[in-house]
């Protein structure tokens, strides 16, 4: 049974009745911290209403930016797992900000999953410096970020992805939820991203990926359309795949 527990401006929360509103206000606080951080660095703000559903019965977090209101599902069994909330929400809100086309999903949108993984890590680190976080949850947001980045169980040569017949690229295109490979790639990309917050202004251009392009052509189009301040970091990311 779903119950609407809170409405804050454009954000509407839907919790299962078993949660009993426990921790709803602080949950709402972290939600708005995530939105504020991502809105600021992307220089983009979502003005549409957003419905956030939280349930232990969801298989995974998901988002639908093509719905009105926008819908975000968080797969959680408590409102008190703040780091998990921030991690999942930052990832899904990153997808919303990119707003890739739906039906069909572009074959190279697996790369968007990598960037959204980086968004989760970035926001966890930023929130760790929040004064309330320091008082209530000292060090735990960044500890959660480190636990995510250390979950590396699959490695590969990033330059292999420049080859369209690459076994890893083919598998990534077939399974956009291949988290082991995506986390490994996020580990390579994240140090470049944190060089400058300007990078985040480039992420809406990921929606330009096209099935008629090779993966490298999609990356080059991303670079071409990215704002000038973000181009140096985008170029460094592309260099991970191609020395040319």
mmCIF file of C-alpha atoms in Angstrom:
data_model
loop_
_atom_site.group_PDB
_atom_site.id
_atom_site.type_symbol
_atom_site.label_atom_id
_atom_site.label_comp_id
_atom_site.label_asym_id
_atom_site.label_seq_id
_atom_site.Cartn_x
_atom_site.Cartn_y
_atom_site.Cartn_z
ATOM 1 C CA UNK A 1 0.000 0.000 0.000
ATOM 2 C CA UNK A 2 1.349 3.387 -1.004
ATOM 3 C CA UNK A 3 0.756 6.515 1.021
ATOM 4 C CA UNK A 4 1.689 10.069 0.138
ATOM 5 C CA UNK A 5 3.620 11.330 3.104
ATOM 6 C CA UNK A 6 5.117 14.633 2.109
ATOM 7 C CA UNK A 7 4.956 17.323 -0.528
ATOM 8 C CA UNK A 8 7.803 19.833 -0.729
ATOM 9 C CA UNK A 9 7.502 22.356 -3.538
ATOM 10 C CA UNK A 10 7.939 20.373 -6.753
ATOM 11 C CA UNK A 11 8.931 17.105 -5.015
ATOM 12 C CA UNK A 12 6.289 14.609 -3.903
ATOM 13 C CA UNK A 13 7.178 11.546 -1.842
ATOM 14 C CA UNK A 14 5.457 8.174 -1.877
ATOM 15 C CA UNK A 15 6.393 5.704 0.868
ATOM 16 C CA UNK A 16 4.930 2.312 1.685
ATOM 17 C CA UNK A 17 2.828 2.428 4.832
ATOM 18 C CA UNK A 18 5.330 0.219 6.686
ATOM 19 C CA UNK A 19 7.794 3.127 6.759
ATOM 20 C CA UNK A 20 5.481 5.157 9.046
ATOM 21 C CA UNK A 21 7.082 8.449 7.936
ATOM 22 C CA UNK A 22 10.142 7.649 10.008
ATOM 23 C CA UNK A 23 12.922 10.078 9.111
ATOM 24 C CA UNK A 24 10.867 11.775 6.377
ATOM 25 C CA UNK A 25 12.020 15.313 7.129
ATOM 26 C CA UNK A 26 15.726 14.522 7.102
ATOM 27 C CA UNK A 27 15.175 12.338 4.028
ATOM 28 C CA UNK A 28 13.666 15.391 2.325
ATOM 29 C CA UNK A 29 16.671 17.465 3.397
ATOM 30 C CA UNK A 30 19.143 15.138 1.675
ATOM 31 C CA UNK A 31 16.947 15.032 -1.448
ATOM 32 C CA UNK A 32 17.118 18.800 -1.767
ATOM 33 C CA UNK A 33 20.864 18.774 -1.133
ATOM 34 C CA UNK A 34 21.325 16.339 -4.031
ATOM 35 C CA UNK A 35 19.120 18.383 -6.349
ATOM 36 C CA UNK A 36 20.840 21.628 -5.377
ATOM 37 C CA UNK A 37 24.349 20.276 -5.950
ATOM 38 C CA UNK A 38 23.527 18.829 -9.362
ATOM 39 C CA UNK A 39 21.481 21.842 -10.491
ATOM 40 C CA UNK A 40 24.340 24.168 -9.585
ATOM 41 C CA UNK A 41 27.141 22.301 -11.349
ATOM 42 C CA UNK A 42 25.174 21.437 -14.488
ATOM 43 C CA UNK A 43 23.783 24.960 -14.725
ATOM 44 C CA UNK A 44 20.447 23.295 -15.393
ATOM 45 C CA UNK A 45 17.336 23.085 -13.259
ATOM 46 C CA UNK A 46 14.381 20.755 -13.549
ATOM 47 C CA UNK A 47 11.186 22.786 -13.228
ATOM 48 C CA UNK A 48 8.746 19.874 -13.627
ATOM 49 C CA UNK A 49 7.233 18.146 -10.600
ATOM 50 C CA UNK A 50 9.007 15.004 -9.452
ATOM 51 C CA UNK A 51 7.420 11.972 -7.795
ATOM 52 C CA UNK A 52 9.867 9.962 -5.696
ATOM 53 C CA UNK A 53 8.741 6.443 -4.772
ATOM 54 C CA UNK A 54 10.680 4.529 -2.125
ATOM 55 C CA UNK A 55 10.191 0.798 -1.609
ATOM 56 C CA UNK A 56 12.147 -2.311 -0.603
ATOM 57 C CA UNK A 57 10.263 -4.152 -3.348
ATOM 58 C CA UNK A 58 11.907 -2.362 -6.272
ATOM 59 C CA UNK A 59 14.547 -4.483 -8.004
ATOM 60 C CA UNK A 60 16.737 -1.436 -8.610
ATOM 61 C CA UNK A 61 16.569 2.369 -8.690
ATOM 62 C CA UNK A 62 15.041 3.774 -11.890
ATOM 63 C CA UNK A 63 13.930 7.076 -13.362
ATOM 64 C CA UNK A 64 11.561 8.233 -16.088
ATOM 65 C CA UNK A 65 12.186 11.801 -17.222
ATOM 66 C CA UNK A 66 9.619 11.402 -20.017
ATOM 67 C CA UNK A 67 6.744 11.117 -17.530
ATOM 68 C CA UNK A 68 4.774 14.034 -16.135
ATOM 69 C CA UNK A 69 5.454 14.319 -13.255
ATOM 70 C CA UNK A 70 8.936 12.862 -13.594
ATOM 71 C CA UNK A 71 9.203 9.609 -11.656
ATOM 72 C CA UNK A 72 12.181 8.339 -9.643
ATOM 73 C CA UNK A 73 12.168 4.980 -7.850
ATOM 74 C CA UNK A 74 14.584 4.372 -4.979
ATOM 75 C CA UNK A 75 15.122 0.760 -3.906
ATOM 76 C CA UNK A 76 15.404 1.147 -0.127
ATOM 77 C CA UNK A 77 13.960 -0.527 2.941
ATOM 78 C CA UNK A 78 14.411 2.448 5.278
ATOM 79 C CA UNK A 79 14.376 6.242 5.118
ATOM 80 C CA UNK A 80 17.344 6.305 7.478
ATOM 81 C CA UNK A 81 19.961 4.958 5.064
ATOM 82 C CA UNK A 82 21.076 8.436 4.095
ATOM 83 C CA UNK A 83 24.206 7.564 2.125
ATOM 84 C CA UNK A 84 22.295 4.972 0.125
ATOM 85 C CA UNK A 85 19.606 7.564 -0.569
ATOM 86 C CA UNK A 86 22.135 10.103 -1.822
ATOM 87 C CA UNK A 87 23.942 7.495 -3.923
ATOM 88 C CA UNK A 88 20.791 6.239 -5.647
ATOM 89 C CA UNK A 89 19.134 9.618 -6.037
ATOM 90 C CA UNK A 90 22.189 11.382 -7.485
ATOM 91 C CA UNK A 91 22.488 8.631 -10.095
ATOM 92 C CA UNK A 92 18.836 8.812 -11.103
ATOM 93 C CA UNK A 93 18.704 12.612 -11.044
ATOM 94 C CA UNK A 94 21.749 12.632 -13.324
ATOM 95 C CA UNK A 95 19.685 10.604 -15.826
ATOM 96 C CA UNK A 96 16.851 13.112 -15.489
ATOM 97 C CA UNK A 97 19.206 16.028 -16.193
ATOM 98 C CA UNK A 98 20.611 14.274 -19.267
ATOM 99 C CA UNK A 99 17.082 13.427 -20.462
ATOM 100 C CA UNK A 100 18.070 10.881 -23.096
ATOM 101 C CA UNK A 101 15.491 9.792 -25.664
ATOM 102 C CA UNK A 102 13.242 6.855 -24.803
ATOM 103 C CA UNK A 103 11.947 4.005 -26.957
ATOM 104 C CA UNK A 104 14.261 2.761 -28.097
ATOM 105 C CA UNK A 105 17.154 3.261 -25.708
ATOM 106 C CA UNK A 106 20.320 4.213 -27.589
ATOM 107 C CA UNK A 107 22.835 1.369 -27.672
ATOM 108 C CA UNK A 108 25.648 3.502 -26.201
ATOM 109 C CA UNK A 109 23.588 4.792 -23.300
ATOM 110 C CA UNK A 110 25.573 2.384 -21.128
ATOM 111 C CA UNK A 111 28.131 5.218 -21.088
ATOM 112 C CA UNK A 112 25.513 7.456 -19.483
ATOM 113 C CA UNK A 113 25.332 4.867 -16.701
ATOM 114 C CA UNK A 114 29.061 5.374 -16.104
ATOM 115 C CA UNK A 115 28.664 9.155 -15.880
ATOM 116 C CA UNK A 116 25.705 8.790 -13.515
ATOM 117 C CA UNK A 117 27.799 6.477 -11.336
ATOM 118 C CA UNK A 118 30.344 9.292 -11.219
ATOM 119 C CA UNK A 119 27.563 11.723 -10.277
ATOM 120 C CA UNK A 120 26.724 9.543 -7.265
ATOM 121 C CA UNK A 121 30.338 9.577 -6.110
ATOM 122 C CA UNK A 122 30.677 13.309 -6.688
ATOM 123 C CA UNK A 123 27.553 14.167 -4.687
ATOM 124 C CA UNK A 124 28.500 11.834 -1.822
ATOM 125 C CA UNK A 125 31.837 13.624 -1.495
ATOM 126 C CA UNK A 126 30.210 17.061 -1.656
ATOM 127 C CA UNK A 127 27.541 16.202 0.911
ATOM 128 C CA UNK A 128 30.178 14.780 3.233
ATOM 129 C CA UNK A 129 31.301 18.395 3.767
ATOM 130 C CA UNK A 130 27.773 19.553 4.625
ATOM 131 C CA UNK A 131 27.600 20.887 8.196
ATOM 132 C CA UNK A 132 24.623 18.711 9.107
ATOM 133 C CA UNK A 133 26.364 15.675 7.644
ATOM 134 C CA UNK A 134 29.444 16.417 9.744
ATOM 135 C CA UNK A 135 27.305 16.611 12.863
ATOM 136 C CA UNK A 136 24.921 13.700 12.296
ATOM 137 C CA UNK A 137 26.849 11.344 10.057
ATOM 138 C CA UNK A 138 30.560 12.275 10.165
ATOM 139 C CA UNK A 139 32.602 10.727 7.381
ATOM 140 C CA UNK A 140 29.959 8.198 6.379
ATOM 141 C CA UNK A 141 28.954 9.713 3.030
ATOM 142 C CA UNK A 142 32.532 9.613 1.762
ATOM 143 C CA UNK A 143 32.985 6.142 3.289
ATOM 144 C CA UNK A 144 30.029 4.981 1.224
ATOM 145 C CA UNK A 145 31.592 6.557 -1.873
ATOM 146 C CA UNK A 146 34.837 4.695 -1.222
ATOM 147 C CA UNK A 147 32.989 1.421 -0.748
ATOM 148 C CA UNK A 148 31.381 1.869 -4.170
ATOM 149 C CA UNK A 149 34.619 2.742 -5.966
ATOM 150 C CA UNK A 150 36.397 -0.252 -4.418
ATOM 151 C CA UNK A 151 33.902 -2.774 -5.802
ATOM 152 C CA UNK A 152 36.013 -3.675 -8.832
ATOM 153 C CA UNK A 153 35.548 -7.243 -9.999
ATOM 154 C CA UNK A 154 36.037 -6.805 -13.758
ATOM 155 C CA UNK A 155 38.861 -5.005 -15.542
ATOM 156 C CA UNK A 156 39.561 -4.384 -19.211
ATOM 157 C CA UNK A 157 41.656 -2.247 -21.556
ATOM 158 C CA UNK A 158 39.673 0.981 -21.985
ATOM 159 C CA UNK A 159 41.186 1.449 -25.455
ATOM 160 C CA UNK A 160 39.478 -1.740 -26.592
ATOM 161 C CA UNK A 161 36.195 0.199 -26.585
ATOM 162 C CA UNK A 162 37.397 2.216 -29.582
ATOM 163 C CA UNK A 163 36.963 -0.978 -31.628
ATOM 164 C CA UNK A 164 33.364 -1.668 -32.589
ATOM 165 C CA UNK A 165 33.933 -5.435 -32.497
ATOM 166 C CA UNK A 166 35.298 -5.301 -28.941
ATOM 167 C CA UNK A 167 33.819 -8.063 -26.801
ATOM 168 C CA UNK A 168 33.475 -5.658 -23.854
ATOM 169 C CA UNK A 169 31.730 -2.987 -25.948
ATOM 170 C CA UNK A 170 29.327 -5.535 -27.397
ATOM 171 C CA UNK A 171 28.481 -6.805 -23.909
ATOM 172 C CA UNK A 172 27.998 -3.257 -22.559
ATOM 173 C CA UNK A 173 25.627 -2.462 -25.411
ATOM 174 C CA UNK A 174 23.672 -5.639 -24.733
ATOM 175 C CA UNK A 175 23.453 -5.010 -20.983
ATOM 176 C CA UNK A 176 23.304 -1.408 -19.774
ATOM 177 C CA UNK A 177 23.195 -2.719 -16.195
ATOM 178 C CA UNK A 178 26.634 -4.363 -16.308
ATOM 179 C CA UNK A 179 27.735 -2.626 -13.111
ATOM 180 C CA UNK A 180 31.115 -4.327 -12.707
ATOM 181 C CA UNK A 181 32.418 -2.958 -16.023
ATOM 182 C CA UNK A 182 30.743 0.407 -15.525
ATOM 183 C CA UNK A 183 32.246 0.852 -12.049
ATOM 184 C CA UNK A 184 35.701 0.037 -13.392
ATOM 185 C CA UNK A 185 35.304 2.664 -16.089
ATOM 186 C CA UNK A 186 33.940 5.154 -13.553
ATOM 187 C CA UNK A 187 37.126 4.604 -11.524
ATOM 188 C CA UNK A 188 39.114 5.727 -14.586
ATOM 189 C CA UNK A 189 36.898 8.699 -15.429
ATOM 190 C CA UNK A 190 36.136 10.108 -11.994
ATOM 191 C CA UNK A 191 39.620 11.553 -11.324
ATOM 192 C CA UNK A 192 39.233 13.576 -14.533
ATOM 193 C CA UNK A 193 35.769 14.789 -13.587
ATOM 194 C CA UNK A 194 36.822 16.109 -10.188
ATOM 195 C CA UNK A 195 39.447 18.375 -11.775
ATOM 196 C CA UNK A 196 36.721 20.965 -12.410
ATOM 197 C CA UNK A 197 32.994 21.301 -11.786
ATOM 198 C CA UNK A 198 32.645 22.701 -15.315
ATOM 199 C CA UNK A 199 32.586 19.099 -16.524
ATOM 200 C CA UNK A 200 28.989 18.662 -15.400
ATOM 201 C CA UNK A 201 27.776 21.255 -17.893
ATOM 202 C CA UNK A 202 28.590 18.728 -20.626
ATOM 203 C CA UNK A 203 26.292 15.940 -19.496
ATOM 204 C CA UNK A 204 23.045 17.068 -21.228
ATOM 205 C CA UNK A 205 24.887 16.594 -24.520
ATOM 206 C CA UNK A 206 25.087 12.848 -23.862
ATOM 207 C CA UNK A 207 21.485 12.755 -25.041
ATOM 208 C CA UNK A 208 22.838 13.303 -28.556
ATOM 209 C CA UNK A 209 24.209 9.761 -28.804
ATOM 210 C CA UNK A 210 22.953 8.136 -31.991
ATOM 211 C CA UNK A 211 22.745 4.503 -33.067
ATOM 212 C CA UNK A 212 24.138 5.419 -36.496
ATOM 213 C CA UNK A 213 27.423 6.415 -34.876
ATOM 214 C CA UNK A 214 30.277 4.329 -33.588
ATOM 215 C CA UNK A 215 31.012 4.706 -29.878
ATOM 216 C CA UNK A 216 33.965 6.979 -30.675
ATOM 217 C CA UNK A 217 31.826 9.082 -33.012
ATOM 218 C CA UNK A 218 29.305 9.504 -30.216
ATOM 219 C CA UNK A 219 32.046 10.631 -27.856
ATOM 220 C CA UNK A 220 33.396 13.085 -30.416
ATOM 221 C CA UNK A 221 29.914 14.518 -30.932
ATOM 222 C CA UNK A 222 29.641 14.927 -27.159
ATOM 223 C CA UNK A 223 32.913 16.881 -27.197
ATOM 224 C CA UNK A 224 31.818 19.025 -30.133
ATOM 225 C CA UNK A 225 28.552 20.067 -28.466
ATOM 226 C CA UNK A 226 29.872 20.476 -24.923
ATOM 227 C CA UNK A 227 30.298 23.983 -23.477
ATOM 228 C CA UNK A 228 33.829 25.328 -23.884
ATOM 229 C CA UNK A 229 34.728 25.180 -20.156
ATOM 230 C CA UNK A 230 33.930 21.443 -20.108
ATOM 231 C CA UNK A 231 35.811 20.505 -23.282
ATOM 232 C CA UNK A 232 39.252 19.898 -21.677
ATOM 233 C CA UNK A 233 37.855 17.230 -19.362
ATOM 234 C CA UNK A 234 35.719 15.639 -22.072
ATOM 235 C CA UNK A 235 38.839 15.475 -24.262
ATOM 236 C CA UNK A 236 40.775 13.741 -21.467
ATOM 237 C CA UNK A 237 37.989 11.186 -21.076
ATOM 238 C CA UNK A 238 37.996 10.479 -24.813
ATOM 239 C CA UNK A 239 41.771 9.989 -24.627
ATOM 240 C CA UNK A 240 41.190 7.074 -22.271
ATOM 241 C CA UNK A 241 39.764 5.229 -25.268
ATOM 242 C CA UNK A 242 41.955 6.575 -28.039
ATOM 243 C CA UNK A 243 45.534 7.910 -28.036
ATOM 244 C CA UNK A 244 45.010 9.869 -31.250
#
